[in-house]
Short mmCIF file of C-alpha atoms in Angstrom, two decimals:
data_model
loop_
_atom_site.label_atom_id
_atom_site.label_comp_id
_atom_site.label_asym_id
_atom_site.label_seq_id
_atom_site.Cartn_x
_atom_site.Cartn_y
_atom_site.Cartn_z
CA MET A 1 99.90 76.35 110.45
CA ILE A 2 102.63 78.24 108.53
CA ARG A 3 100.27 78.89 105.64
CA ILE A 4 97.51 80.18 107.97
CA TRP A 5 100.03 82.46 109.64
CA LYS A 6 101.17 83.83 106.32
CA GLU A 7 97.60 84.49 105.16
CA LYS A 8 96.81 86.25 108.44
CA ASN A 9 99.85 88.49 107.93
CA ALA A 10 98.72 89.22 104.35
CA ALA A 11 95.29 90.13 105.64
CA TRP A 12 96.84 92.32 108.31
CA GLY A 13 98.90 94.07 105.61
CA ALA A 14 95.74 94.75 103.61
CA HIS A 15 94.05 96.07 106.77
CA ARG A 16 96.92 98.51 107.14
CA GLY A 17 96.28 99.81 103.60
CA MET A 18 99.19 97.84 102.06
CA ASN A 19 97.25 96.97 98.93
CA ALA A 20 98.83 95.43 95.87
CA THR A 21 99.36 98.75 94.06
CA ARG A 22 101.05 100.27 97.13
CA LEU A 23 103.36 97.28 97.51
CA THR A 24 104.34 97.60 93.85
CA ALA A 25 105.19 101.27 94.31
CA LEU A 26 107.15 100.59 97.46
CA SER A 27 109.08 97.74 95.88
CA PHE A 28 110.42 100.17 93.19
CA GLY A 29 111.27 102.64 95.99
CA GLY A 30 113.15 99.91 97.84
CA VAL A 31 115.20 98.97 94.79
CA ILE A 32 116.04 102.66 94.26
CA LEU A 33 117.14 103.06 97.88
CA LEU A 34 119.37 99.95 97.74
CA GLY A 35 120.80 101.02 94.41
CA THR A 36 121.58 104.46 95.72
CA LEU A 37 123.46 103.06 98.72
CA LEU A 38 125.48 100.76 96.48
CA LEU A 39 126.38 103.43 93.99
CA LEU A 40 127.63 105.69 96.82
CA LEU A 41 130.45 103.19 97.50
CA PRO A 42 133.87 104.43 96.33
CA GLY A 43 134.51 101.25 94.34
CA MET A 44 131.56 101.90 92.09
CA SER A 45 133.18 104.96 90.53
CA ARG A 46 136.15 104.86 88.20
CA SER A 47 137.86 107.56 90.23
CA GLY A 48 137.72 105.53 93.39
CA GLU A 49 135.75 108.31 95.12
CA SER A 50 132.06 108.30 95.99
CA ALA A 51 129.93 109.74 93.24
CA GLY A 52 127.85 111.77 95.76
CA LEU A 53 124.30 111.41 96.96
CA LEU A 54 122.65 113.36 94.15
CA THR A 55 124.44 111.49 91.33
CA GLY A 56 123.85 108.14 93.08
CA LEU A 57 120.12 108.85 93.66
CA PHE A 58 119.54 110.21 90.15
CA THR A 59 121.31 107.30 88.52
CA ALA A 60 119.56 104.65 90.70
CA THR A 61 116.16 106.20 90.02
CA SER A 62 116.80 106.47 86.25
CA ALA A 63 118.03 102.83 86.08
CA THR A 64 115.27 101.34 88.21
CA CYS A 65 112.64 103.39 86.43
CA VAL A 66 114.21 102.35 83.12
CA THR A 67 114.56 105.99 81.94
CA GLY A 68 118.10 106.60 80.87
CA LEU A 69 118.60 110.20 81.96
CA ALA A 70 121.99 110.67 83.64
CA LEU A 71 124.03 113.37 85.32
CA ALA A 72 127.23 111.63 84.39
CA ASP A 73 128.17 109.45 81.41
CA THR A 74 127.78 105.79 82.38
CA LEU A 75 131.11 104.66 80.87
CA SER A 76 133.13 107.52 82.26
CA GLN A 77 131.65 107.71 85.74
CA TRP A 78 131.04 104.11 86.77
CA SER A 79 133.43 101.22 87.15
CA LEU A 80 132.63 97.69 85.99
CA ALA A 81 131.05 96.97 89.37
CA GLY A 82 129.00 100.22 89.14
CA GLN A 83 127.86 99.32 85.60
CA ALA A 84 126.82 95.81 86.87
CA VAL A 85 124.74 97.39 89.65
CA ILE A 86 123.07 99.69 87.16
CA LEU A 87 122.35 96.75 84.85
CA CYS A 88 120.77 94.79 87.72
CA MET A 89 118.53 97.75 88.59
CA ILE A 90 117.53 98.05 84.91
CA GLN A 91 116.55 94.41 84.83
CA LEU A 92 114.70 94.63 88.11
CA GLY A 93 112.99 97.84 87.05
CA GLY A 94 112.03 96.52 83.63
CA LEU A 95 110.57 93.24 84.80
CA GLY A 96 109.33 94.48 88.15
CA PHE A 97 110.65 93.37 91.50
CA MET A 98 107.72 91.13 92.23
CA THR A 99 108.17 89.35 88.90
CA VAL A 100 111.76 88.44 89.81
CA TYR A 101 110.61 87.51 93.29
CA THR A 102 108.11 85.12 91.84
CA LEU A 103 110.91 83.46 89.85
CA LEU A 104 112.85 82.91 93.05
CA LEU A 105 109.77 81.41 94.80
CA THR A 106 109.25 79.09 91.81
CA PHE A 107 112.89 78.09 91.79
CA PHE A 108 112.88 77.15 95.49
CA ARG A 109 109.45 75.47 95.05
CA ARG A 110 107.65 77.76 97.41
CA GLU A 111 103.93 78.35 97.26
CA ILE A 112 102.86 81.65 95.78
CA LEU A 113 100.09 83.06 98.02
CA LEU A 114 96.99 84.89 96.85
CA SER A 115 98.31 88.24 98.19
CA GLN A 116 101.48 87.80 96.17
CA ARG A 117 99.45 86.98 93.07
CA MET A 118 97.49 90.22 93.57
CA VAL A 119 100.70 92.18 93.76
CA LEU A 120 102.00 90.50 90.57
CA ALA A 121 98.73 91.27 88.73
CA SER A 122 98.96 94.90 89.83
CA SER A 123 102.62 95.23 88.69
CA LEU A 124 101.76 93.77 85.29
CA GLY A 125 98.63 95.88 84.86
CA LEU A 126 96.27 92.92 85.04
CA ARG A 127 92.75 93.18 86.41
CA GLY A 128 92.64 89.67 87.88
CA THR A 129 94.93 87.01 89.24
CA GLY A 130 93.88 84.17 86.98
CA GLY A 131 96.89 82.67 85.14
CA VAL A 132 99.19 85.37 86.44
CA VAL A 133 101.93 82.95 87.59
CA ARG A 134 101.93 81.21 84.22
CA LEU A 135 102.10 84.60 82.48
CA VAL A 136 105.07 85.57 84.65
CA ARG A 137 106.94 82.36 83.89
CA HIS A 138 106.42 82.83 80.15
CA ALA A 139 107.48 86.45 80.44
CA LEU A 140 110.71 85.59 82.20
CA LEU A 141 111.54 82.84 79.73
CA GLY A 142 110.77 85.08 76.78
CA THR A 143 112.83 87.86 78.30
CA ALA A 144 115.82 85.61 78.75
CA ILE A 145 115.59 84.31 75.16
CA LEU A 146 115.16 87.74 73.54
CA GLU A 147 117.90 89.36 75.58
CA GLY A 148 120.20 86.44 74.91
CA MET A 149 119.61 86.56 71.14
CA GLY A 150 120.12 90.33 71.16
CA ALA A 151 123.44 89.97 73.05
CA VAL A 152 124.67 87.30 70.61
CA ILE A 153 123.90 89.41 67.54
CA LEU A 154 125.35 92.60 68.99
CA SER A 155 128.51 90.75 70.01
CA CYS A 156 129.22 90.14 66.36
CA PHE A 157 129.52 93.94 65.92
CA PHE A 158 130.84 94.99 69.30
CA VAL A 159 133.62 92.42 69.71
CA PRO A 160 135.55 93.40 66.57
CA LYS A 161 135.28 97.04 67.52
CA PHE A 162 135.99 96.81 71.31
CA GLY A 163 137.70 93.50 71.81
CA LEU A 164 136.35 90.24 73.21
CA PRO A 165 135.68 90.87 76.98
CA ARG A 166 134.59 94.49 76.48
CA GLY A 167 132.53 93.70 73.34
CA VAL A 168 130.63 90.88 75.05
CA TRP A 169 129.93 93.04 78.08
CA TYR A 170 128.73 95.86 75.90
CA ALA A 171 126.48 93.55 73.98
CA VAL A 172 124.88 92.10 77.12
CA PHE A 173 124.47 95.53 78.72
CA HIS A 174 122.90 97.06 75.58
CA SER A 175 120.62 94.11 74.94
CA ILE A 176 119.15 94.25 78.43
CA SER A 177 118.97 98.05 78.36
CA ALA A 178 117.16 97.98 75.02
CA PHE A 179 114.66 95.31 75.98
CA CYS A 180 113.84 97.06 79.25
CA ASN A 181 113.52 100.37 77.33
CA ALA A 182 116.16 101.86 79.64
CA GLY A 183 118.34 103.76 77.18
CA PHE A 184 121.59 103.42 79.16
CA ASP A 185 124.60 102.89 76.93
CA LEU A 186 128.34 102.36 77.28
CA MET A 187 129.53 104.25 74.21
CA GLY A 188 131.14 107.08 76.26
CA PRO A 189 130.67 110.81 76.09
CA GLN A 190 132.05 110.94 72.52
CA GLY A 191 129.88 108.06 71.37
CA GLY A 192 126.63 109.94 71.49
CA SER A 193 124.55 106.98 72.50
CA LEU A 194 124.34 104.92 69.27
CA ALA A 195 125.68 107.66 66.96
CA LEU A 196 128.77 105.51 66.33
CA PHE A 197 126.51 102.97 64.67
CA ALA A 198 124.24 105.31 62.72
CA ASP A 199 125.58 103.62 59.52
CA GLN A 200 125.15 100.07 60.91
CA PRO A 201 121.49 99.10 60.19
CA VAL A 202 121.74 95.72 61.91
CA VAL A 203 122.84 97.21 65.18
CA LEU A 204 120.03 99.75 65.07
CA ALA A 205 117.55 97.06 64.01
CA VAL A 206 118.47 94.79 66.96
CA HIS A 207 118.06 97.65 69.44
CA GLY A 208 114.81 98.72 67.77
CA ALA A 209 113.32 95.22 67.77
CA LEU A 210 114.13 94.69 71.41
CA VAL A 211 112.58 98.07 72.28
CA ILE A 212 109.37 97.22 70.41
CA LEU A 213 109.06 93.71 71.90
CA GLY A 214 109.71 95.03 75.38
CA GLY A 215 107.16 97.75 74.97
CA LEU A 216 104.26 95.52 73.85
CA GLY A 217 103.58 94.13 77.31
CA PHE A 218 103.64 90.63 78.72
CA PHE A 219 99.85 90.15 78.46
CA VAL A 220 100.10 90.78 74.71
CA TRP A 221 102.94 88.25 74.48
CA GLU A 222 100.79 85.65 76.22
CA ASP A 223 97.80 86.39 73.97
CA ILE A 224 99.86 86.06 70.81
CA TYR A 225 101.46 82.80 72.07
CA ARG A 226 98.15 81.25 72.96
CA GLN A 227 95.94 82.42 70.10
CA ARG A 228 98.41 82.91 67.19
CA ARG A 229 95.75 84.41 64.88
CA TRP A 230 94.66 88.07 64.61
CA LYS A 231 90.95 87.25 64.71
CA LYS A 232 91.38 85.29 67.96
CA PHE A 233 93.37 88.04 69.74
CA SER A 234 91.64 89.95 72.46
CA LEU A 235 90.48 93.47 71.66
CA TYR A 236 93.25 94.80 73.91
CA THR A 237 95.96 92.97 71.98
CA GLN A 238 94.58 94.19 68.66
CA MET A 239 94.49 97.75 70.02
CA VAL A 240 98.14 97.53 71.20
CA LEU A 241 99.43 96.04 67.98
CA GLY A 242 97.47 98.39 65.76
CA MET A 243 98.37 101.53 67.68
CA THR A 244 102.01 100.51 67.97
CA ALA A 245 102.30 99.89 64.21
CA PHE A 246 100.49 103.19 63.44
CA LEU A 247 102.76 105.26 65.70
CA ILE A 248 105.97 103.75 64.36
CA LEU A 249 104.88 104.26 60.79
CA ALA A 250 103.64 107.83 61.34
CA GLY A 251 106.80 108.81 63.22
CA TRP A 252 109.00 107.25 60.54
CA VAL A 253 107.40 109.16 57.73
CA TYR A 254 107.32 112.43 59.69
CA PHE A 255 110.99 112.42 60.76
CA LEU A 256 112.08 111.33 57.33
CA LEU A 257 110.35 114.33 55.78
CA ALA A 258 111.14 116.85 58.50
CA GLU A 259 114.80 116.00 59.02
CA TRP A 260 115.85 114.84 55.56
CA SER A 261 117.85 117.98 54.79
CA ASN A 262 118.69 119.01 58.38
CA PRO A 263 122.50 119.30 58.50
CA ALA A 264 122.47 118.63 62.25
CA THR A 265 120.73 115.26 62.00
CA LEU A 266 119.89 113.28 58.88
CA GLY A 267 121.28 115.78 56.32
CA PRO A 268 124.88 114.44 55.96
CA MET A 269 123.80 110.75 55.74
CA ALA A 270 123.34 108.64 52.67
CA ALA A 271 119.76 108.06 51.59
CA GLY A 272 119.57 104.51 53.01
CA ASP A 273 120.98 105.62 56.34
CA LYS A 274 118.44 108.45 56.48
CA VAL A 275 115.61 105.94 56.11
CA VAL A 276 117.01 103.63 58.80
CA ASN A 277 117.77 106.41 61.28
CA ALA A 278 114.39 108.06 60.81
CA LEU A 279 112.79 104.70 61.59
CA PHE A 280 114.97 104.21 64.65
CA GLN A 281 114.11 107.70 65.90
CA SER A 282 110.45 106.83 65.69
CA VAL A 283 110.98 103.58 67.61
CA THR A 284 113.29 104.96 70.27
CA LEU A 285 110.90 107.75 71.25
CA ARG A 286 108.60 105.06 72.58
CA THR A 287 110.42 105.23 76.00
CA ALA A 288 113.63 103.61 74.79
CA GLY A 289 116.05 106.54 75.13
CA PHE A 290 118.72 105.53 72.62
CA ALA A 291 119.70 108.05 70.02
CA SER A 292 121.49 107.68 66.68
CA ILE A 293 121.13 111.41 65.84
CA PRO A 294 121.65 114.44 68.16
CA GLN A 295 118.39 115.31 69.84
CA GLY A 296 119.48 118.91 70.29
CA GLY A 297 119.90 119.24 66.54
CA LEU A 298 116.28 118.37 65.73
CA ARG A 299 114.10 121.11 64.28
CA GLU A 300 111.62 122.60 66.76
CA SER A 301 108.63 120.98 64.94
CA SER A 302 110.37 117.62 65.27
CA GLN A 303 110.99 118.17 68.99
CA VAL A 304 107.28 118.88 69.41
CA MET A 305 106.49 115.59 67.62
CA CYS A 306 109.01 113.88 69.95
CA LEU A 307 107.08 115.28 72.91
CA LEU A 308 103.87 113.69 71.62
CA PHE A 309 105.48 110.27 71.16
CA MET A 310 107.25 110.34 74.54
CA PHE A 311 104.02 111.34 76.17
CA ILE A 312 102.15 108.37 74.61
CA GLY A 313 104.86 105.80 75.42
CA GLY A 314 104.42 102.03 75.19
CA SER A 315 101.73 99.62 76.42
CA SER A 316 100.43 98.61 79.89
CA GLY A 317 102.22 95.80 81.72
CA SER A 318 105.42 96.30 79.67
CA THR A 319 108.89 97.74 80.26
CA ALA A 320 107.79 100.99 78.67
CA GLY A 321 106.39 104.18 80.22
CA GLY A 322 104.13 107.01 79.09
CA VAL A 323 100.37 107.24 79.40
CA LYS A 324 100.24 104.13 77.22
CA THR A 325 98.99 103.48 73.69
CA VAL A 326 95.55 102.10 74.61
CA THR A 327 94.87 105.12 76.84
CA ILE A 328 95.31 107.45 73.80
CA LEU A 329 93.22 105.11 71.66
CA VAL A 330 90.36 105.15 74.21
CA LEU A 331 90.51 108.95 74.34
CA ALA A 332 90.40 109.10 70.56
CA ALA A 333 87.38 106.76 70.55
CA ALA A 334 85.68 108.92 73.20
CA LEU A 335 86.33 112.03 71.19
CA TRP A 336 84.88 110.41 68.05
CA SER A 337 81.84 109.19 70.00
CA GLY A 338 81.33 112.71 71.47
CA LEU A 339 81.54 114.36 68.03
CA ARG A 340 78.91 111.94 66.77
CA GLY A 341 76.65 112.60 69.73
CA ARG A 342 76.87 109.15 71.20
CA GLN A 343 76.54 108.41 74.92
CA THR A 344 78.82 105.37 74.89
CA VAL A 345 82.33 104.72 73.64
CA ALA A 346 82.78 101.74 71.39
CA LEU A 347 85.70 100.08 69.54
CA ARG A 348 85.41 97.22 67.08
CA GLY A 349 81.95 96.30 68.19
CA ARG A 350 82.78 96.44 71.89
CA THR A 351 81.69 99.04 74.45
CA ILE A 352 84.46 100.52 76.60
CA PRO A 353 83.18 100.85 80.21
CA ALA A 354 82.54 104.41 81.32
CA ARG A 355 84.86 103.93 84.31
CA GLN A 356 87.78 103.04 82.02
CA VAL A 357 87.14 106.05 79.82
CA PHE A 358 87.07 108.24 82.94
CA ASN A 359 90.34 106.66 84.13
CA ALA A 360 91.93 107.44 80.75
CA PHE A 361 90.88 111.08 80.99
CA THR A 362 92.08 111.30 84.60
CA LEU A 363 95.47 109.79 83.86
CA THR A 364 96.06 111.96 80.78
CA LEU A 365 95.00 115.19 82.43
CA THR A 366 97.06 114.41 85.56
CA VAL A 367 100.19 113.79 83.52
CA LEU A 368 99.69 116.94 81.49
CA VAL A 369 99.14 119.11 84.53
CA THR A 370 102.17 117.55 86.27
CA MET A 371 104.31 118.15 83.23
CA PHE A 372 103.18 121.79 82.92
CA VAL A 373 103.73 122.59 86.61
CA CYS A 374 107.17 120.94 86.76
CA THR A 375 108.26 122.59 83.51
CA MET A 376 107.19 126.01 84.83
CA ALA A 377 109.00 125.41 88.10
CA ILE A 378 112.25 124.32 86.50
CA SER A 379 111.99 127.23 83.96
CA LEU A 380 111.75 129.69 86.83
CA TRP A 381 114.80 128.17 88.59
CA GLU A 382 116.97 127.50 85.57
CA GLY A 383 115.84 129.91 82.81
CA GLY A 384 116.71 128.92 79.28
CA SER A 385 114.59 127.44 76.54
CA PHE A 386 111.07 126.41 77.64
CA LEU A 387 110.93 123.79 74.89
CA SER A 388 114.19 122.21 76.00
CA ILE A 389 112.95 122.01 79.62
CA LEU A 390 109.63 120.58 78.52
CA TYR A 391 111.56 118.03 76.41
CA GLU A 392 113.47 116.96 79.57
CA VAL A 393 110.41 116.79 81.74
CA THR A 394 108.43 114.77 79.20
CA SER A 395 111.36 112.41 78.80
CA ALA A 396 111.43 111.89 82.57
CA VAL A 397 107.73 111.38 83.12
CA GLY A 398 107.54 109.12 80.05
CA THR A 399 110.67 107.25 81.26
CA VAL A 400 112.23 107.80 77.87
CA GLY A 401 115.74 109.08 78.64
CA LEU A 402 116.29 111.17 75.52
CA SER A 403 117.82 114.59 76.25
CA THR A 404 118.81 117.71 74.38
CA GLY A 405 121.82 117.94 76.71
CA LEU A 406 120.11 119.83 79.55
CA THR A 407 120.30 117.15 82.24
CA GLY A 408 123.92 117.66 83.35
CA SER A 409 123.54 121.45 83.82
CA LEU A 410 120.43 121.26 86.07
CA SER A 411 120.61 122.42 89.71
CA ALA A 412 120.06 120.05 92.59
CA GLY A 413 116.46 121.17 93.05
CA SER A 414 115.63 120.60 89.40
CA CYS A 415 117.32 117.22 89.47
CA LEU A 416 115.14 116.14 92.46
CA VAL A 417 112.07 117.16 90.47
CA ILE A 418 113.26 114.97 87.60
CA VAL A 419 113.84 112.13 90.02
CA VAL A 420 110.25 112.35 91.33
CA LEU A 421 108.95 112.48 87.77
CA MET A 422 110.85 109.37 86.74
CA TYR A 423 109.52 107.46 89.74
CA MET A 424 105.97 108.59 89.13
CA GLY A 425 106.32 107.83 85.45
CA ARG A 426 107.45 104.24 86.03
CA VAL A 427 105.06 103.31 88.84
CA GLY A 428 102.27 105.03 86.88
CA ILE A 429 100.69 108.27 88.01
CA LEU A 430 97.22 106.76 88.26
CA SER A 431 98.58 103.79 90.19
CA PHE A 432 100.56 106.19 92.35
CA SER A 433 97.44 108.12 93.24
CA LEU A 434 95.53 104.92 93.94
CA ALA A 435 98.36 103.64 96.16
CA PHE A 436 98.93 106.71 98.33
CA MET A 437 96.31 109.43 97.78
CA ILE A 438 92.93 107.66 97.79
CA PRO A 439 91.81 106.64 101.30
CA LYS A 440 90.60 103.09 102.00
CA GLY A 441 86.92 102.69 101.34
CA GLY A 442 86.93 105.73 98.99
CA GLY A 443 84.06 106.22 96.69
CA ASP A 444 80.94 108.31 96.24
CA LYS A 445 79.40 108.19 99.74
CA VAL A 446 77.16 111.19 99.01
CA ARG A 447 75.24 111.83 95.78
CA TYR A 448 74.05 115.35 95.07
CA PRO A 449 71.15 116.47 92.90
CA THR A 450 71.90 116.64 89.10
CA CYS A 451 72.53 120.10 87.64
CA ASP A 452 72.95 120.92 83.94
CA VAL A 453 75.76 123.27 83.02
CA MET A 454 76.68 124.89 79.73
CA ILE A 455 79.71 123.30 77.98
CA GLY A 456 81.62 125.21 75.31
#
């Protein structure tokens, strides 16, 4: 009887439009609301006074949406309790609330209903519910192992520098923040994110490895674990791995050449450190948000390249943001097919469905228009460099967290725009529109006569 009652309630929720995508979006909103209320408590701030609604909301959104932008330095503003709340939001935001909820249901040996499996599949970017619970369990186990290993290695460098309790806490915080692609750090306002460790290749390598692994996506993890050979991987996994490797390599070469002699970034470093930091810059742009070199010191051409990388982001069903690697690859394949006069889009002997190509175009154009409108609005309110504002907006919508230093000087209205962009960037603009803007039963109810128009 209890099971029937639960299924009836799930059906009632679906009837009310509470589909899986909408529940995923609302779960992030719920975590943000709870986090904001907690961060407003006086004990969460080092000063013993409430941080204020704007700072609390901005920080909670940035942490839950694993972005990393902040109005106040994490170490200076927040007490140990406040840092712990931020870390919990980062972990929840990175894995997804429903993923953690599934862990609790499994722990207490509760049955996972079909409606809950649908929400899980939606939050992980999966098209079906088959094997979703197994995937979640493997993802949680893999996350715990990787974050634990990262914390142990980082402790070897942080404990000698900061002492035992502080060094261990820093290692745990940074390991979780890196894996979840959050970009929050505890190095203080003078630390410049990871600038203190620009000459420590192992520290940068650990952060970079966690960022990459977190940005691949749990479906890719599962495919690699089960197949273990490139030829047996799904086309999607091959696309993700290939595109990820290409972007990291291309960014590495570009930043090494563009910033080699820049006195504000790589210029003063030794040759070996230049190579390592250029590679880390290429990796961290994929929605991680850590920085070993000052972002405000980058050449304008490098900042434009950063915009491109932040816009692309990581992979679907991962802790990363952006429009996603496969989306860009599908667009590139569609462009190539169009230039060759083909009517279908194909990759590696497989045809990409027209609907998915249309979704890729829709998502990309929606993000671009949103970025342009928000940049123009903030530019009108704040003035200043258009490129710097665009950098901030792209960092927010891509849930990256890198900043040229503009965030702390924004007005309340501009901060609220950034908050909305971070939320939409994490939930996914296409998912956001599907959740709230498309009415139930939507579709082409009327078909009009075909009309040829001139293109170009």
